């Protein structure tokens, strides 16, 4: 199943290796991984990710269908976590496989731009007792205009 | 009867994740007006609809969209996935 | 060392996991992997990759320096194999880490465009006894113009 | 004396990967002319310099580049890495 929304951690290395191993006729594999930042010297904060069960899977599946229609992809994978994540953990990954690199890159960027602004996830950074919802960026909304 | 869902700071401001609402509202905007008239916490959550998004039956929609036949309405801030 | 030119296979999963694990303050990791295509129904052919020892490392190191100067990257990795590769094997990988996804994607695409046309590697496809040098593509040369 | 290296089909056509060449050639183009005059296999390899690339001391260069001070010249087809 190319779309997985889950609370559990995933193994980035194993997922990447399995994806490339099953990519078959592809010459080009692109992955994107989003990480909870782990900045030395800053107070340790966790990230809480809320989502809209049902709509999340539906929205991402529609994005994957759109990407598959636009580019000749031999495989696509989207994994996105929700719940409580600690610094350094992978939040999500996208992988695309295609015969040519331009298509694999374009599809991965397209999926990322849509995931950022059109998949129903909301991030909250919690430091100590205080939590702050991450604000959506205008640059993320405007990134959609290129597609 | 319609299911109304709230996420992220909308959920926190209103103080619950979902409720069933008896309404004759014709559009999302009408429903927002009805809810805002109930209590301050609703009025606070819906004060600036430009900073809110709405989904009807799990598809993004506009505040002017009709509610006829809709079973689930969700209100939330702009999404921050990825 | 962010540039490795080697005959030995590399472990794509382990390299990706290690890279993301060491990316520190990065929120965004992009990888590109080039694979020897493994098309069902086509005769099995191996790929022989010749390179120019010394110049290869020098050229890739210069590309990495240029990418690091252009974008705010927290880490870069380039691994490129030479010698005899079989279908499905990874030829090379590029990984970039940055605070924001646009920079990680741009740097990875930049490095790929330059590796394709400016790093001294030459691919030969060998099917049975016959070998054919892979021709450079005009589209790869023109891809450089965007940077 | 200068080291001259050949790669890929240039190497195959000329039949060796490298050689030391005694030359007074002022430019790469002059060196190509000298080598082409030696034997058919060199003439064949250098027949179309538009399809060749040259590196001087491991840096890409033009065929019009001077050879003064250069220790290593390499001829090869357009690169196909990645």
XYZ file of C-alpha atoms in Angstrom:
458
model
C 0.000 0.000 0.000
C 1.672 3.234 -1.094
C 0.031 5.466 1.567
C 0.591 4.815 5.262
C -0.573 7.116 8.060
C 0.629 5.812 11.383
C 1.600 6.675 14.942
C 4.458 4.171 14.999
C 7.990 5.106 13.945
C 9.166 3.800 10.603
C 12.617 2.583 9.595
C 13.828 5.095 7.007
C 16.741 2.921 5.889
C 14.693 -0.231 5.509
C 11.866 1.596 3.726
C 14.284 3.264 1.313
C 16.103 0.022 0.539
C 12.849 -1.894 0.055
C 11.420 0.828 -2.172
C 14.499 0.950 -4.415
C 14.674 -2.839 -4.457
C 11.099 -3.100 -5.721
C 11.380 -0.183 -8.158
C 12.015 -2.600 -11.024
C 12.451 -0.749 -14.281
C 13.210 2.540 -12.614
C 16.589 4.139 -13.108
C 15.861 6.959 -10.675
C 14.624 6.969 -7.093
C 14.069 10.157 -5.092
C 13.229 10.258 -1.401
C 12.293 13.135 0.845
C 12.343 12.774 4.616
C 11.003 15.331 7.061
C 12.686 15.278 10.490
C 11.887 16.828 13.845
C 14.761 19.270 14.179
C 17.358 18.517 16.771
C 19.267 21.725 17.376
C 22.101 21.650 19.884
C 21.721 24.292 22.587
C 17.981 24.679 22.210
C 15.615 23.259 24.829
C 14.408 19.791 23.955
C 10.896 20.013 22.604
C 8.619 17.308 21.290
C 6.348 17.607 18.321
C 2.715 16.589 18.528
C 1.030 15.933 15.217
C -2.756 15.885 15.056
C -4.551 14.634 11.983
C -8.033 13.993 10.624
C -8.415 10.215 10.402
C -10.127 9.215 7.204
C -9.635 12.504 5.396
C -5.862 12.183 5.748
C -5.659 8.894 3.849
C -8.203 10.102 1.311
C -6.338 13.364 0.650
C -2.918 11.715 0.310
C -4.291 8.955 -1.912
C -5.736 11.637 -4.206
C -2.337 13.392 -4.321
C -0.602 10.143 -5.225
C -3.167 9.513 -7.986
C -2.584 13.005 -9.338
C 1.205 12.535 -9.302
C 0.858 9.169 -11.034
C -1.312 10.756 -13.722
C 1.147 13.603 -14.324
C 4.410 11.705 -14.401
C 5.505 8.233 -15.525
C 6.224 6.728 -12.129
C 6.990 3.076 -11.542
C 6.378 3.372 -7.788
C 5.316 5.881 -5.121
C 5.361 5.694 -1.335
C 4.101 8.139 1.292
C 4.475 7.475 5.026
C 3.318 10.144 7.492
C 3.285 9.847 11.251
C 0.972 11.428 13.791
C 1.125 11.578 17.573
C 4.113 12.477 19.701
C 7.561 12.687 18.099
C 10.932 13.497 19.623
C 13.809 15.514 18.072
C 15.674 13.687 15.332
C 12.746 11.392 14.538
C 11.412 11.119 11.008
C 7.989 12.734 10.646
C 7.299 11.488 7.148
C 8.822 10.299 3.931
C 7.945 10.399 0.253
C 9.619 8.149 -2.322
C 9.190 8.214 -6.094
C 10.654 5.963 -8.780
C 10.794 6.723 -12.505
C 12.825 5.930 -15.581
C 14.292 9.439 -15.592
C 15.439 11.658 -12.766
C 13.460 14.745 -13.793
C 10.174 12.898 -13.321
C 11.171 11.367 -9.998
C 12.260 14.783 -8.671
C 9.192 16.627 -9.953
C 6.777 14.079 -8.516
C 8.496 14.107 -5.117
C 8.410 17.916 -4.963
C 4.777 17.989 -6.087
C 3.805 15.497 -3.371
C 5.700 17.455 -0.735
C 4.099 20.758 -1.718
C 0.641 19.197 -1.502
C 1.337 17.322 1.720
C 2.483 20.569 3.357
C -0.698 22.498 2.644
C -3.439 20.063 1.657
C -3.094 17.021 3.896
C -4.940 17.498 7.221
C -2.058 17.437 9.671
C -1.331 20.053 12.312
C 1.958 20.300 14.155
C 2.408 21.561 17.685
C 5.783 22.160 19.278
C 5.736 21.424 22.986
C 8.566 22.757 25.150
C 8.150 21.977 28.815
C 4.506 22.721 29.656
C 3.928 25.169 26.813
C 2.785 24.211 23.345
C 2.614 26.312 20.189
C 0.836 25.351 16.992
C 3.141 25.640 14.014
C 1.806 28.355 11.707
C 1.285 27.622 8.041
C 3.746 29.493 5.847
C 2.674 31.701 2.961
C 5.601 30.248 1.029
C 4.078 26.771 1.353
C 0.741 27.957 0.025
C 2.359 29.792 -2.879
C 4.526 26.756 -3.694
C 1.347 25.056 -4.934
C 0.950 27.598 -7.712
C 3.784 26.123 -9.746
C 1.963 22.866 -10.405
C -28.265 16.364 12.261
C -24.714 16.925 11.194
C -21.366 15.898 12.674
C -19.137 18.886 13.301
C -15.421 18.242 13.914
C -12.766 20.609 15.223
C -9.002 20.224 14.951
C -5.848 21.837 16.358
C -6.416 25.264 17.968
C -10.052 25.328 16.841
C -10.600 22.184 18.887
C -8.723 23.687 21.836
C -10.667 26.958 21.742
C -14.058 25.319 21.485
C -13.048 22.682 23.993
C -14.238 19.545 22.222
C -13.182 17.498 19.200
C -16.640 16.824 17.740
C -20.339 17.237 18.338
C -23.639 16.518 16.650
C -25.474 19.678 15.666
C -29.136 20.137 14.809
C -29.193 22.825 12.158
C -31.112 24.176 9.198
C -28.105 26.207 8.012
C -27.990 26.403 4.234
C -24.262 27.070 3.910
C -21.059 26.675 5.906
C -21.115 30.417 6.606
C -24.645 30.097 8.024
C -23.499 27.262 10.281
C -20.533 29.336 11.465
C -22.938 32.195 12.308
C -25.226 29.829 14.248
C -22.354 28.332 16.227
C -20.740 31.722 16.914
C -24.031 32.950 18.378
C -24.078 30.087 20.908
C -21.185 30.935 23.221
C -18.076 33.063 23.434
C -15.747 30.093 22.878
C -17.368 29.491 19.481
C -17.298 33.188 18.640
C -13.588 33.240 19.542
C -12.795 30.191 17.436
C -14.672 31.531 14.405
C -13.671 35.194 14.797
C -11.446 35.160 11.718
C -12.664 32.677 9.145
C -9.919 33.810 6.769
C -7.540 31.885 9.050
C -9.743 28.776 9.007
C -10.312 25.963 6.554
C -13.402 23.807 6.196
C -13.947 20.301 4.848
C -17.313 18.834 3.885
C -17.445 15.050 4.056
C -13.628 15.057 4.125
C -13.133 17.245 1.047
C -11.861 20.826 1.302
C -14.615 23.343 0.577
C -15.412 27.062 0.712
C -17.381 28.807 3.436
C -20.009 29.632 0.832
C -20.585 25.936 0.042
C -24.121 24.523 0.610
C -24.647 22.006 3.413
C -27.469 20.045 1.740
C -26.723 16.327 1.993
C -23.508 16.872 3.979
C -23.021 14.549 6.953
C -19.670 15.751 8.316
C -18.269 19.286 8.555
C -14.755 19.890 9.873
C -13.177 23.206 10.873
C -9.430 23.585 11.289
C -6.496 25.972 10.786
C -4.349 25.879 7.625
C -2.659 22.516 7.453
C 0.993 22.013 8.388
C 1.890 18.528 7.219
C 5.053 17.244 5.625
C 33.967 12.151 3.933
C 31.092 13.408 1.792
C 32.502 12.126 -1.540
C 33.138 8.423 -2.100
C 34.096 6.878 -5.438
C 34.283 3.132 -5.110
C 33.980 -0.211 -6.890
C 32.267 -1.866 -3.940
C 28.491 -1.878 -3.563
C 27.039 0.405 -0.927
C 24.084 -0.198 1.378
C 21.476 2.364 0.308
C 19.312 1.812 3.380
C 22.154 2.055 5.863
C 23.645 5.110 4.125
C 20.287 6.894 4.057
C 19.553 6.145 7.705
C 23.041 7.200 8.806
C 22.849 10.404 6.769
C 19.464 11.405 8.189
C 20.598 10.414 11.673
C 23.610 12.721 11.460
C 21.746 15.585 9.737
C 21.296 17.343 13.089
C 19.475 20.619 12.658
C 18.060 19.669 9.282
C 14.336 19.354 8.861
C 14.617 18.123 5.280
C 16.628 15.308 3.719
C 16.527 14.505 -0.002
C 18.171 11.481 -1.584
C 18.579 10.508 -5.199
C 19.595 6.995 -6.171
C 20.531 5.875 -9.665
C 19.889 2.212 -10.384
C 20.919 -0.159 -13.159
C 17.554 -0.830 -14.757
C 16.116 -4.264 -14.340
C 13.430 -4.645 -16.993
C 11.522 -7.907 -17.106
C 11.644 -9.547 -20.524
C 14.801 -7.801 -21.668
C 18.093 -9.699 -21.880
C 20.152 -9.380 -18.745
C 22.913 -6.886 -19.329
C 25.572 -5.632 -16.995
C 26.787 -2.100 -16.780
C 30.481 -1.280 -16.829
C 31.413 2.114 -15.507
C 34.800 3.568 -16.330
C 36.086 6.652 -14.578
C 39.122 8.912 -14.377
C 40.711 8.285 -10.982
C 41.801 11.527 -9.376
C 39.759 13.812 -11.603
C 36.545 12.111 -10.513
C 37.020 12.904 -6.831
C 38.284 16.385 -7.666
C 35.300 17.171 -9.925
C 32.695 15.874 -7.468
C 34.332 17.664 -4.547
C 34.150 20.917 -6.541
C 30.438 20.299 -7.248
C 29.771 19.686 -3.565
C 31.621 22.903 -2.662
C 29.551 24.824 -5.215
C 26.291 23.355 -3.861
C 27.333 24.182 -0.301
C 28.081 27.763 -1.336
C 24.731 28.190 -3.095
C 22.403 26.629 -0.543
C 22.345 26.385 3.259
C 23.065 22.701 3.604
C 23.771 20.972 6.886
C 25.159 17.871 5.169
C 25.910 16.462 1.708
C 26.876 12.975 0.578
C 27.821 11.649 -2.855
C 28.640 7.983 -3.463
C 29.384 6.832 -7.022
C 30.450 3.365 -8.063
C 32.632 2.265 -10.936
C 33.398 -1.162 -12.369
C 30.915 -3.892 -13.188
C 27.304 -3.562 -11.955
C 24.356 -5.894 -12.401
C 20.674 -4.964 -12.972
C 18.941 -3.593 -9.909
C 22.175 -2.473 -8.275
C 22.593 1.118 -7.114
C 25.052 3.035 -9.308
C 25.232 6.106 -7.128
C 23.458 8.190 -4.558
C 23.310 11.828 -3.591
C 21.931 13.019 -0.254
C 21.367 16.594 0.887
C 20.147 17.949 4.223
C 18.836 21.449 4.874
C 16.522 23.338 7.181
C 13.967 23.730 4.378
C 12.865 21.351 1.662
C 13.327 23.746 -1.264
C 17.057 23.974 -0.570
C 17.513 20.241 -0.107
C 15.683 19.529 -3.376
C 17.499 22.224 -5.361
C 20.924 21.111 -4.167
C 20.195 17.451 -4.956
C 19.009 18.301 -8.471
C 21.989 20.580 -9.034
C 24.401 17.845 -7.968
C 22.661 15.292 -10.191
C 22.736 17.587 -13.226
C 26.449 18.197 -12.742
C 27.276 14.556 -11.999
C 25.523 13.518 -15.215
C 27.576 15.743 -17.498
C 30.637 16.965 -15.628
C 31.932 14.051 -13.572
C 34.271 11.811 -15.595
C 32.289 8.580 -15.683
C 31.402 6.610 -18.801
C 28.792 3.873 -18.841
C 28.849 0.841 -21.106
C 25.973 -1.607 -21.381
C 27.204 -5.113 -22.011
C 24.707 -7.715 -23.282
C 26.310 -11.083 -23.950
C 29.552 -10.372 -25.808
C 28.503 -6.989 -27.177
C 28.998 -3.710 -25.384
C 27.653 -0.272 -26.226
C 28.793 2.976 -24.676
C 25.867 4.946 -23.333
C 25.566 8.179 -25.318
C 25.369 11.488 -23.501
C 21.959 13.095 -23.822
C 21.449 16.625 -25.078
C 18.809 16.997 -22.360
C 21.464 16.342 -19.708
C 23.749 18.995 -21.161
C 20.920 21.523 -21.402
C 19.798 20.744 -17.839
C 22.955 22.536 -16.657
C 21.740 25.826 -18.088
C 19.176 26.320 -15.359
C 21.769 26.721 -12.603
C 57.017 15.135 -22.046
C 53.359 15.005 -21.318
C 51.057 12.207 -20.071
C 48.167 11.613 -22.444
C 45.188 9.606 -21.167
C 42.301 8.103 -23.111
C 38.947 6.943 -21.753
C 35.905 4.975 -22.942
C 35.670 4.599 -26.736
C 38.622 6.899 -27.283
C 40.715 4.439 -25.284
C 39.252 1.508 -27.218
C 39.843 3.111 -30.620
C 43.417 4.109 -29.879
C 44.048 0.829 -28.105
C 45.748 2.037 -24.975
C 44.748 3.871 -21.803
C 47.715 6.220 -21.530
C 51.088 7.069 -22.991
C 53.889 9.574 -22.565
C 54.231 11.900 -25.522
C 57.169 14.077 -26.516
C 55.634 17.178 -28.062
C 56.166 20.857 -28.707
C 52.456 21.399 -29.404
C 51.328 24.818 -28.237
C 47.656 23.974 -27.804
C 45.403 20.964 -27.376
C 44.342 21.314 -31.023
C 48.008 21.190 -32.084
C 48.512 18.022 -30.029
C 45.427 16.441 -31.616
C 46.826 17.248 -35.068
C 50.193 15.690 -34.177
C 48.597 12.517 -32.795
C 46.160 12.204 -35.728
C 49.094 12.332 -38.153
C 50.728 9.329 -36.452
C 48.414 6.461 -37.329
C 44.906 5.721 -38.566
C 43.683 4.657 -35.132
C 44.512 8.134 -33.755
C 42.968 9.822 -36.796
C 39.823 7.724 -36.273
C 39.610 8.569 -32.582
C 40.072 12.291 -33.179
C 38.019 12.518 -36.399
C 35.252 14.517 -34.718
C 36.568 16.639 -31.882
C 33.068 18.094 -31.391
C 32.156 14.721 -29.876
C 35.217 14.744 -27.597
C 36.071 16.437 -24.349
C 39.514 17.287 -23.009
C 40.862 17.788 -19.509
C 44.171 19.464 -18.654
C 45.628 18.390 -15.342
C 42.176 16.995 -14.457
C 40.225 20.157 -15.226
C 37.897 20.416 -18.240
C 39.334 22.669 -20.933
C 38.845 23.771 -24.522
C 40.713 22.447 -27.544
C 42.135 25.933 -28.014
C 43.731 25.907 -24.545
C 47.540 26.267 -24.324
C 49.603 23.288 -23.153
C 52.391 25.269 -21.482
C 53.040 23.835 -18.018
C 50.469 21.054 -18.422
C 51.567 17.595 -17.242
C 48.471 15.514 -17.993
C 46.055 15.704 -20.936
C 42.997 13.443 -21.101
C 40.679 12.825 -24.050
C 37.261 11.249 -23.617
C 33.660 11.288 -24.881
C 30.964 13.379 -23.183
C 30.532 12.085 -19.646
C 27.647 9.850 -18.624
C 27.741 9.704 -14.849
C 24.929 9.724 -12.368
